[in-house]
Amino acid sequence: LEFRRVLFRLIAHYWKSMRFKDESLMNILRVINMHSSGLQLKTSPSLGERRLTVAFSGESPESMAELICLAMNLKYTREGDIGVLSE
């Protein structure tokens, strides 16, 4: 039980602060999706190759997607539990 508490604290701390330096959009979305129990973010393979340096601090997955779209001049749409980043 104590191990679970420590693990949840570590996950919560990591979730509050995510930093990516010159990372592909596909990898950024993969990490966000790993930490999201609901919304899953997707993009096309060609957009997934674009690189980005970004830091998040406590934003929701949807807010992160919207910020990425602003930074990369993309559109964000939501279809149920899937968030799509597109041109």
XYZ file of C-alpha atoms in Angstrom:
87
model
C 0.000 0.000 0.000
C 2.828 2.413 0.833
C 4.531 1.629 -2.479
C 1.329 2.599 -4.311
C 1.172 5.941 -2.504
C 4.773 6.720 -3.395
C 4.191 5.648 -6.993
C 1.066 7.822 -7.308
C 2.952 10.802 -5.872
C 5.772 10.319 -8.358
C 3.323 10.042 -11.247
C 1.442 13.129 -10.054
C 4.699 15.070 -9.766
C 5.815 13.980 -13.235
C 2.416 14.812 -14.701
C 2.603 18.335 -13.289
C 5.830 19.019 -15.143
C 6.584 17.652 -18.603
C 9.436 18.996 -20.692
C 10.348 18.098 -24.242
C 13.375 19.425 -26.122
C 13.439 19.127 -29.910
C 11.171 16.084 -29.695
C 8.903 14.708 -32.422
C 5.215 15.482 -32.100
C 4.488 11.744 -32.251
C 6.663 11.083 -29.180
C 5.160 14.024 -27.290
C 1.643 12.726 -27.959
C 2.702 9.202 -26.967
C 3.880 10.426 -23.541
C 0.761 12.533 -23.009
C -1.425 9.540 -23.941
C 0.452 7.266 -21.526
C -0.544 9.574 -18.675
C -4.137 10.185 -19.770
C -6.869 7.791 -18.689
C -9.476 9.252 -21.032
C -8.607 11.453 -23.974
C -6.131 10.015 -26.491
C -4.338 12.371 -28.897
C -3.545 11.473 -32.511
C -1.995 13.050 -35.582
C -0.884 11.970 -39.039
C 2.519 10.306 -39.545
C 3.799 13.317 -41.525
C 2.816 15.814 -38.803
C 4.146 13.413 -36.175
C 7.650 13.913 -37.581
C 7.621 17.662 -36.829
C 9.788 18.634 -33.879
C 8.941 20.843 -30.926
C 10.439 22.133 -27.704
C 7.741 22.631 -25.092
C 7.125 22.490 -21.340
C 3.820 21.794 -19.619
C 2.955 22.346 -15.999
C -0.300 20.779 -14.850
C -2.331 21.273 -18.036
C -4.971 18.757 -19.082
C -4.277 16.635 -22.179
C -6.796 18.717 -24.123
C -5.110 21.972 -23.068
C -1.727 20.527 -24.051
C -3.119 19.619 -27.484
C -4.520 23.121 -27.940
C -1.189 24.702 -26.932
C 0.716 22.431 -29.327
C -1.676 23.424 -32.114
C -1.126 27.117 -31.400
C 2.642 26.656 -31.448
C 2.651 24.573 -34.648
C -0.180 26.341 -36.506
C -2.380 23.215 -36.445
C -6.078 22.576 -35.830
C -7.459 20.619 -32.895
C -10.715 18.689 -33.117
C -12.235 16.247 -30.691
C -14.164 13.172 -31.715
C -15.389 11.487 -28.531
C -12.346 10.353 -26.553
C -9.975 11.047 -29.479
C -8.276 14.407 -29.953
C -6.970 14.977 -33.479
C -4.205 17.434 -34.380
C -4.284 18.250 -38.089
C -3.381 20.913 -40.653
